[in-house]
CSV table of N, CA and C in Angstrom, one decimal:
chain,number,residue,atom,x,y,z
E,1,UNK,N,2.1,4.1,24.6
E,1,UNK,CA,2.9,3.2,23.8
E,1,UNK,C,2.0,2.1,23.1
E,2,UNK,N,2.2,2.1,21.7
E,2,UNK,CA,1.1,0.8,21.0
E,2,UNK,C,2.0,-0.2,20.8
E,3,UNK,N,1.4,-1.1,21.3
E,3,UNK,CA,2.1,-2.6,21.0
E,3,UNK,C,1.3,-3.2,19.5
E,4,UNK,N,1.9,-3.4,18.5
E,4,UNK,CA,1.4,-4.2,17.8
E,4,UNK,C,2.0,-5.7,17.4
E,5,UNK,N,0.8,-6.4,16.9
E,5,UNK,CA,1.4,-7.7,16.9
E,5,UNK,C,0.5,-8.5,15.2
E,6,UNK,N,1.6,-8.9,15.1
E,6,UNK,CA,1.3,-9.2,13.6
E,6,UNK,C,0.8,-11.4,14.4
E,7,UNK,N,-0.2,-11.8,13.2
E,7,UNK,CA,0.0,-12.9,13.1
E,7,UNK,C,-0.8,-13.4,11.3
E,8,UNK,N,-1.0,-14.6,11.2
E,8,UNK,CA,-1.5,-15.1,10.2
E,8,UNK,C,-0.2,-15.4,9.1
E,9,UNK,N,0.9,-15.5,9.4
E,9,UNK,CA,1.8,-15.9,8.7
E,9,UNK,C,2.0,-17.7,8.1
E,10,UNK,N,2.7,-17.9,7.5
E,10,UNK,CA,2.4,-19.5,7.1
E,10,UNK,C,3.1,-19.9,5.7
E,11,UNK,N,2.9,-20.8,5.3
E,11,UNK,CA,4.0,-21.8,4.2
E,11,UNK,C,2.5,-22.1,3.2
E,12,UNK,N,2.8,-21.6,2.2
E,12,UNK,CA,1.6,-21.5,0.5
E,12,UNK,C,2.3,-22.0,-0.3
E,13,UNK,N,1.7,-22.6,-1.2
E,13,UNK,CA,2.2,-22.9,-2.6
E,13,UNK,C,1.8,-21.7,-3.3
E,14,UNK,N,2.4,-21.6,-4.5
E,14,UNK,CA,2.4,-20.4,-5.3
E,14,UNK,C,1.1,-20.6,-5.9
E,15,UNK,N,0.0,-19.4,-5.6
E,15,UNK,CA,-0.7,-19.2,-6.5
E,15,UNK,C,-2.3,-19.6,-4.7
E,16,UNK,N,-1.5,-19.6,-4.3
E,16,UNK,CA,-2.1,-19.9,-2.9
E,16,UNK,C,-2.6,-18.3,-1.4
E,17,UNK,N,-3.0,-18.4,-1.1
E,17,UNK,CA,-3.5,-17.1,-0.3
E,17,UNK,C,-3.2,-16.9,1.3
E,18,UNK,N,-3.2,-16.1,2.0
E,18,UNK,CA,-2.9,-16.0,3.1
E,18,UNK,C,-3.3,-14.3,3.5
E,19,UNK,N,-3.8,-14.2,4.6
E,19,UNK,CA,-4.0,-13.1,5.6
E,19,UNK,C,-3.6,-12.9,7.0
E,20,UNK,N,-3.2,-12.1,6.5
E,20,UNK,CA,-1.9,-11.5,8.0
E,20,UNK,C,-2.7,-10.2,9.0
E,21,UNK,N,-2.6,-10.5,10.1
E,21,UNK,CA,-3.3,-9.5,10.9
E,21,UNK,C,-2.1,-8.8,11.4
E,22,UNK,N,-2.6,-7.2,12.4
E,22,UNK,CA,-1.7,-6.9,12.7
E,22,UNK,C,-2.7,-6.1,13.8
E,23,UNK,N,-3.1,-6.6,15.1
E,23,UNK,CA,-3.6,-6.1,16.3
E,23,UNK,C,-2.6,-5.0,17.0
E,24,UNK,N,-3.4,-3.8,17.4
E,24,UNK,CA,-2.6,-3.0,18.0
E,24,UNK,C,-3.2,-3.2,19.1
E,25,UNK,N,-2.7,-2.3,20.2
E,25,UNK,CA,-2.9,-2.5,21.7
E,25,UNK,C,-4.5,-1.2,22.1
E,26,UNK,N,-4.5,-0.7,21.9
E,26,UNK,CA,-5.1,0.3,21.7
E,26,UNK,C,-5.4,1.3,20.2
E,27,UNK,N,-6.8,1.6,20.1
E,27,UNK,CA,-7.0,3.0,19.2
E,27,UNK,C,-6.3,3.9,19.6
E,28,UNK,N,-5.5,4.5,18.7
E,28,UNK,CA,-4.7,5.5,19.2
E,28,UNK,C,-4.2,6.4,17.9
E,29,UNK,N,-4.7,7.7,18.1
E,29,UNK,CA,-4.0,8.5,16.6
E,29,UNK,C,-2.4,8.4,17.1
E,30,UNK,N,-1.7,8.0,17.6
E,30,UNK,CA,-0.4,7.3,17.5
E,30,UNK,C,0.0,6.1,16.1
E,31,UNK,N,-1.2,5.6,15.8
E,31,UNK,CA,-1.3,4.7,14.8
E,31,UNK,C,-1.8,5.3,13.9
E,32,UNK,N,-2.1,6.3,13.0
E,32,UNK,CA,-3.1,6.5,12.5
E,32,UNK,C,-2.4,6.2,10.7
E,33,UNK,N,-1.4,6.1,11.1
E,33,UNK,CA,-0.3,5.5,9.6
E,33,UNK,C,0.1,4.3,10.3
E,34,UNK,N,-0.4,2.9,9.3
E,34,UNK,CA,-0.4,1.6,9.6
E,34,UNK,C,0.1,1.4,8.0
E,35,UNK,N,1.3,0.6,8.1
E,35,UNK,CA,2.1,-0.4,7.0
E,35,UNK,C,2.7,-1.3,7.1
E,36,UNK,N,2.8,-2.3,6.0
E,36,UNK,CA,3.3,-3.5,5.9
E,36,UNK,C,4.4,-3.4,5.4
E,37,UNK,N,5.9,-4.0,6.3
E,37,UNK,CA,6.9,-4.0,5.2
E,37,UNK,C,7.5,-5.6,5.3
E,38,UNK,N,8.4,-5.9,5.0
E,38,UNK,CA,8.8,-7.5,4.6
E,38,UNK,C,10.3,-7.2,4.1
E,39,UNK,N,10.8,-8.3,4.5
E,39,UNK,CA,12.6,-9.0,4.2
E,39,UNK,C,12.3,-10.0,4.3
E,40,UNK,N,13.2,-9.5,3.0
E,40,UNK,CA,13.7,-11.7,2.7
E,40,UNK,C,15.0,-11.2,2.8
E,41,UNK,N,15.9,-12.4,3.3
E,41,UNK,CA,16.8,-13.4,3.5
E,41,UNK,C,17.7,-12.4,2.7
E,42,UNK,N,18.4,-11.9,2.5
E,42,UNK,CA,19.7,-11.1,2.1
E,42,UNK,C,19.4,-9.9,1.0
E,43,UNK,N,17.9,-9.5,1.3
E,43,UNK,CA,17.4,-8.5,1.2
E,43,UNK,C,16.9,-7.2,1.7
E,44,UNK,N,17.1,-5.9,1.5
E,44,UNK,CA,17.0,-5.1,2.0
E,44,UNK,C,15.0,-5.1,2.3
E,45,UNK,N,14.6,-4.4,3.4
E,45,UNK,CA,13.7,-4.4,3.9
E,45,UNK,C,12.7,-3.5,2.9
E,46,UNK,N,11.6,-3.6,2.9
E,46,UNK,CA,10.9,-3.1,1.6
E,46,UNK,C,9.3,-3.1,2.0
E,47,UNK,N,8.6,-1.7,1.4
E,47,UNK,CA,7.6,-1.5,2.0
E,47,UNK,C,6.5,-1.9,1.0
E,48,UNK,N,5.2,-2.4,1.6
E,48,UNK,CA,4.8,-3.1,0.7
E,48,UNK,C,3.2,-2.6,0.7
E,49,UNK,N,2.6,-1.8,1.4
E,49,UNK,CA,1.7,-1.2,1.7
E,49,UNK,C,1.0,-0.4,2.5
E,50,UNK,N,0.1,0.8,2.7
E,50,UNK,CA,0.1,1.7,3.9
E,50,UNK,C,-1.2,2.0,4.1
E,51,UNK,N,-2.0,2.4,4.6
E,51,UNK,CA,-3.1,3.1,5.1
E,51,UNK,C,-3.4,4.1,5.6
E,52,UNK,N,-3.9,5.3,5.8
E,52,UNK,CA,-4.1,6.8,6.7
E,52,UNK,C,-5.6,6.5,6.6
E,53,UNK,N,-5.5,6.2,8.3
E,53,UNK,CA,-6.5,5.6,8.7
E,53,UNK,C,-7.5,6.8,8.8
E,54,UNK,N,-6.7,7.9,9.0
E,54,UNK,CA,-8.0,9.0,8.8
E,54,UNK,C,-8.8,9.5,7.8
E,55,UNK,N,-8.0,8.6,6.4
E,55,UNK,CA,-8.5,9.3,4.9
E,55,UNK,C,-9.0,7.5,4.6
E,56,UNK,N,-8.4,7.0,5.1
E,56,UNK,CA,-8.8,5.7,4.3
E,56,UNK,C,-7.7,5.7,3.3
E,57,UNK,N,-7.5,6.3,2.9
E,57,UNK,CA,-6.2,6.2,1.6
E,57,UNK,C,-5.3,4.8,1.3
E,58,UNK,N,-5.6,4.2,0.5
E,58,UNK,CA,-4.5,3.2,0.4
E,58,UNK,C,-3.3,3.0,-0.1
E,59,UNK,N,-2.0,2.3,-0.3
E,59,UNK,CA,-1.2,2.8,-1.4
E,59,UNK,C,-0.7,1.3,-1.7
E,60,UNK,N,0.1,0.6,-2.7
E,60,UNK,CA,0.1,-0.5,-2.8
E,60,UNK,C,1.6,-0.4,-3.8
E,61,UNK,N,2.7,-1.3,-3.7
E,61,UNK,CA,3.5,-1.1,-4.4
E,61,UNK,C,3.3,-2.2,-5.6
E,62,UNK,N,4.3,-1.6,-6.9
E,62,UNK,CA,3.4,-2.5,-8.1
E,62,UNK,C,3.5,-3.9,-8.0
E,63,UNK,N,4.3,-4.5,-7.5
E,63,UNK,CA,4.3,-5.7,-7.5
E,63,UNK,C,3.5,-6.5,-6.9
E,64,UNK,N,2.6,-5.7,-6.0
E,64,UNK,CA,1.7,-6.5,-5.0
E,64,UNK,C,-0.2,-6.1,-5.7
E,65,UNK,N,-0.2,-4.7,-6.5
E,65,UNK,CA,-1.2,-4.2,-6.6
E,65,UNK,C,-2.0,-5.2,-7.3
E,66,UNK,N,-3.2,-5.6,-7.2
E,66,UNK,CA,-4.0,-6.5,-7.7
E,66,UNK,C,-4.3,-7.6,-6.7
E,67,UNK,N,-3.1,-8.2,-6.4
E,67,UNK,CA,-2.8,-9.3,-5.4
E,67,UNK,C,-3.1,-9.3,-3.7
E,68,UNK,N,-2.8,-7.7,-3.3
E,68,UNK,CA,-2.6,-7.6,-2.1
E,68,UNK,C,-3.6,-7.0,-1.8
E,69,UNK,N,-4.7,-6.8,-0.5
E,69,UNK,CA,-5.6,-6.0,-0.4
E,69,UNK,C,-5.5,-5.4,1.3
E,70,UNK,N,-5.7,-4.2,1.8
E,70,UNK,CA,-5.4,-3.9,3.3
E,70,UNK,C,-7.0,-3.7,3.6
E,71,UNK,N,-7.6,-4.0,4.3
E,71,UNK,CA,-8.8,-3.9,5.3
E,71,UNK,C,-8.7,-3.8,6.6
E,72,UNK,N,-9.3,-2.9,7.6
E,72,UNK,CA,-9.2,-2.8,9.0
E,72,UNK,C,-10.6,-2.4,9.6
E,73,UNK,N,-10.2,-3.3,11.3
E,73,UNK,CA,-12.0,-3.8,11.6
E,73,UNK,C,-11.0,-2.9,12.8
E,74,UNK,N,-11.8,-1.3,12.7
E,74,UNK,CA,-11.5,-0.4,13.7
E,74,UNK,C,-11.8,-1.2,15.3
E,75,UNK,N,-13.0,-1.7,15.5
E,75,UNK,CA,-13.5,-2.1,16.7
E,75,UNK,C,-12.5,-3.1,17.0
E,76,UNK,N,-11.7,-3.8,16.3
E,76,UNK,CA,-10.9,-4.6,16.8
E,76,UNK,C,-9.3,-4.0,17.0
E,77,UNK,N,-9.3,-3.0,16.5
E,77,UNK,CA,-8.2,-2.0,16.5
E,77,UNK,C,-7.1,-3.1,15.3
E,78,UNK,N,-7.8,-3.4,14.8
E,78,UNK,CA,-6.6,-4.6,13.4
E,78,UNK,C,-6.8,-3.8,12.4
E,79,UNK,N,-5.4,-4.5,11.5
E,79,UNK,CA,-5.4,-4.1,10.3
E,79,UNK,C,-5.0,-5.5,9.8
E,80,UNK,N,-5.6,-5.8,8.1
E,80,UNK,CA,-5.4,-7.1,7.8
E,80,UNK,C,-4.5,-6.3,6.4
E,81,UNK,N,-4.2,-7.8,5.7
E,81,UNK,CA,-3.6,-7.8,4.7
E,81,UNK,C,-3.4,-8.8,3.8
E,82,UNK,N,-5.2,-8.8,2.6
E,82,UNK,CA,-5.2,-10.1,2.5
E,82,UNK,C,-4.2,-10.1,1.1
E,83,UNK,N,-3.2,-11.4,1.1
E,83,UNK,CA,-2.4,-11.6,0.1
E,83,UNK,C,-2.9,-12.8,-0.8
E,84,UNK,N,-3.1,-12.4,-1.9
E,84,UNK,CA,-3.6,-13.4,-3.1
E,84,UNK,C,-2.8,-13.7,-3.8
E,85,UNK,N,-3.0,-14.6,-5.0
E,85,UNK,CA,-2.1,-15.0,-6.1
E,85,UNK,C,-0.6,-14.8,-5.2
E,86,UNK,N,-0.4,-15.2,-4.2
E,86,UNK,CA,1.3,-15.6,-4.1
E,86,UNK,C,2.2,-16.1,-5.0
E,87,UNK,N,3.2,-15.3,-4.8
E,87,UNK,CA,4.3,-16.2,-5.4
E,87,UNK,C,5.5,-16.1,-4.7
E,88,UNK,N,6.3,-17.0,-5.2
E,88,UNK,CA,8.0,-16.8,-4.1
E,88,UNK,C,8.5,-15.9,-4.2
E,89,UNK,N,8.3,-14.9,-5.0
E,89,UNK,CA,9.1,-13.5,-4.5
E,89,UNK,C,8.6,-12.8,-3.3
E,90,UNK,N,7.5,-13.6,-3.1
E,90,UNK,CA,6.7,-12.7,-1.6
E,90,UNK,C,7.2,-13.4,-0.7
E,91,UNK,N,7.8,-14.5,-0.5
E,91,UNK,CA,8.8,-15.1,0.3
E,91,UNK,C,9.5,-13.8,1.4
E,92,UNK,N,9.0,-13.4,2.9
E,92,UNK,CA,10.0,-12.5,3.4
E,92,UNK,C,9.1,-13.0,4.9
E,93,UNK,N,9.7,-12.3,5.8
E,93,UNK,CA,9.2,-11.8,7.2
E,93,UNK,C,8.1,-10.3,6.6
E,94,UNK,N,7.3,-10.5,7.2
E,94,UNK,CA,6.5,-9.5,7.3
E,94,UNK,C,6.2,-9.0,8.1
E,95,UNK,N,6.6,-7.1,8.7
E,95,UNK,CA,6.1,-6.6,9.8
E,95,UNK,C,5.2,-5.5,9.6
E,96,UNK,N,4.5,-5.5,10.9
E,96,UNK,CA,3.5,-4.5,10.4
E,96,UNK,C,4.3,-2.9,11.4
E,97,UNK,N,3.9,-1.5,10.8
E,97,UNK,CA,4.5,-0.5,11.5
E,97,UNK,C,3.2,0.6,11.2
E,98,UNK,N,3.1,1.3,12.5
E,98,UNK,CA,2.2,2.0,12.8
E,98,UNK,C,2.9,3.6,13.1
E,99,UNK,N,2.4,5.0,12.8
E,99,UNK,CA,3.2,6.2,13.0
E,99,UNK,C,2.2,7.3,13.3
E,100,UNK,N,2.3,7.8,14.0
E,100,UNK,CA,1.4,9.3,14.1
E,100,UNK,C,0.4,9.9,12.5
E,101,UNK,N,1.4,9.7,11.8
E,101,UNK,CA,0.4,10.5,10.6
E,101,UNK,C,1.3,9.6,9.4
E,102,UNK,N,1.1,9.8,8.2
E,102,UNK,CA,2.1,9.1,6.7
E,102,UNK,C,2.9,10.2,6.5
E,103,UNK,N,3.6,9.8,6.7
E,103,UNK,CA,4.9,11.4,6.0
E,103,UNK,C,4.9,10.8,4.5
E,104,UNK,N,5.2,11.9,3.4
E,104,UNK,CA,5.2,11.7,2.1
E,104,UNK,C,6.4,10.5,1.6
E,105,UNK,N,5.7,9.3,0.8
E,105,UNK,CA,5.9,8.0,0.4
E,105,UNK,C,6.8,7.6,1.5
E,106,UNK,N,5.5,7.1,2.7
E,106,UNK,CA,5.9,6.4,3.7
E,106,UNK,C,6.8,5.0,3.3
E,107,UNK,N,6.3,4.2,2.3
E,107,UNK,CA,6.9,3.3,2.1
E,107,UNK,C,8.6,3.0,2.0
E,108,UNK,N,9.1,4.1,1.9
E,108,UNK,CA,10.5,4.5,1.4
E,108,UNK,C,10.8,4.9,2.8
E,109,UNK,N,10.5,4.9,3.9
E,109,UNK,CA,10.7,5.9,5.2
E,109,UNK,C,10.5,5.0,6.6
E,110,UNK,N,10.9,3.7,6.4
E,110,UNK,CA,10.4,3.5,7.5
E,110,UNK,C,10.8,3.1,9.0
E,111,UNK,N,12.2,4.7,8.5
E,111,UNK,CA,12.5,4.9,10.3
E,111,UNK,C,11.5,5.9,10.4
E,112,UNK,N,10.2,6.4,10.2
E,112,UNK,CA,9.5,7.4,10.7
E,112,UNK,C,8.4,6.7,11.2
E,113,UNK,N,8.6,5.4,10.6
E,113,UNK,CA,7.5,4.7,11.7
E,113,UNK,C,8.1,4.3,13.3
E,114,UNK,N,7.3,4.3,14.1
E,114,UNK,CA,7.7,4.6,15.6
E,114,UNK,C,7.4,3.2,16.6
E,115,UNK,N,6.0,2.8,15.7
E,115,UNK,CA,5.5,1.2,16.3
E,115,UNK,C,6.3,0.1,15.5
E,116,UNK,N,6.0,-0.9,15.7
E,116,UNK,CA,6.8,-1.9,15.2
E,116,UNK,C,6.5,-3.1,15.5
E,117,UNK,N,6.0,-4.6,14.8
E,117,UNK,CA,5.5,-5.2,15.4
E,117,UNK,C,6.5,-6.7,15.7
E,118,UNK,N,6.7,-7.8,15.6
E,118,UNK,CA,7.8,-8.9,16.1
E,118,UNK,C,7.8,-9.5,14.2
E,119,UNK,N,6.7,-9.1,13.7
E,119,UNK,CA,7.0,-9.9,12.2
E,119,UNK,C,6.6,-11.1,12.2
E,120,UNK,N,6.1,-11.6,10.9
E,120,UNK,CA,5.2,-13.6,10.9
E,120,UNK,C,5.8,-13.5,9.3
E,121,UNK,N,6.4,-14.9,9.5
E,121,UNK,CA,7.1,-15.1,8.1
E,121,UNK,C,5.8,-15.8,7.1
E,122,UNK,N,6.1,-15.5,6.2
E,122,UNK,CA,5.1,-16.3,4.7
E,122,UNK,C,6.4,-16.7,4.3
E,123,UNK,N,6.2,-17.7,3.8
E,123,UNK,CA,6.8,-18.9,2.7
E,123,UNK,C,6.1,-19.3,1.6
E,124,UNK,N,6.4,-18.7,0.3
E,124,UNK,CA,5.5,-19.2,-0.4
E,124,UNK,C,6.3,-20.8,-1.6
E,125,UNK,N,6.6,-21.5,-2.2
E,125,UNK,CA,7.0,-22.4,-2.6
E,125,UNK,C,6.2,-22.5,-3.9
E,126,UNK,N,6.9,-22.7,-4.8
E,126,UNK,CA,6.6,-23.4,-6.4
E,126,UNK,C,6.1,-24.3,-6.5
């Protein structure tokens, strides 16, 4: 069983930065599909980026591409997610979800993720 746990969450002004971690309990090809998804507040849940940690592969949805970058320090068994140029539409809870492999456009799928971590809200403000 991988416990993950997200932290680095926090309150930005737009145009302000933040990096979110997401420690798992162990290396484990149980994780080897790691992604970020996020809700806001009377919004449906929405995937915002992934990794296959076997390929390295990244995937980034458009709204974040440029802005958002995913890096992972294997020896720490983390995965980060540094977020640049904020703005209030990135306003959500953010959790991180870990799965045996990426099933095709994980981002759209993510009861196939199996880990799940407690979520760290960003706030971003105008």
């Amino acid at each position: 069983q991988v416990q993950l746990v997200e932290s680095g969450g926090g309150s930005v002004q737009a145009g302000g930065s933040l990096r979110l971690s997401c420690e798992a309990s162990e290396y484990s090809y149980s994780s080897a599909c790691r992604a970020w998804f996020r809700q806001a507040p009377g919004k449906e849940r929405e995937g915002v980026a992934f990794i296959d940690r076997r390929s390295e592969y990244t995937y980034y949805i458009d709204s974040v591409k440029g802005r958002f970058t995913l890096s992972q320090d294997n020896a720490k068994n983390t995965l980060y997610l540094q977020m640049d140029s904020l703005k209030p539409e990135d306003t959500a809870m953010y959790y991180c979800a870990a799965s045996a492999w990426c099933p095709k456009d994980p981002l759209s799928r993510a009861n196939e993720f199996r880990f799940w971590g407690q979520g760290t809200q960003v706030t971003v403000s105008s």
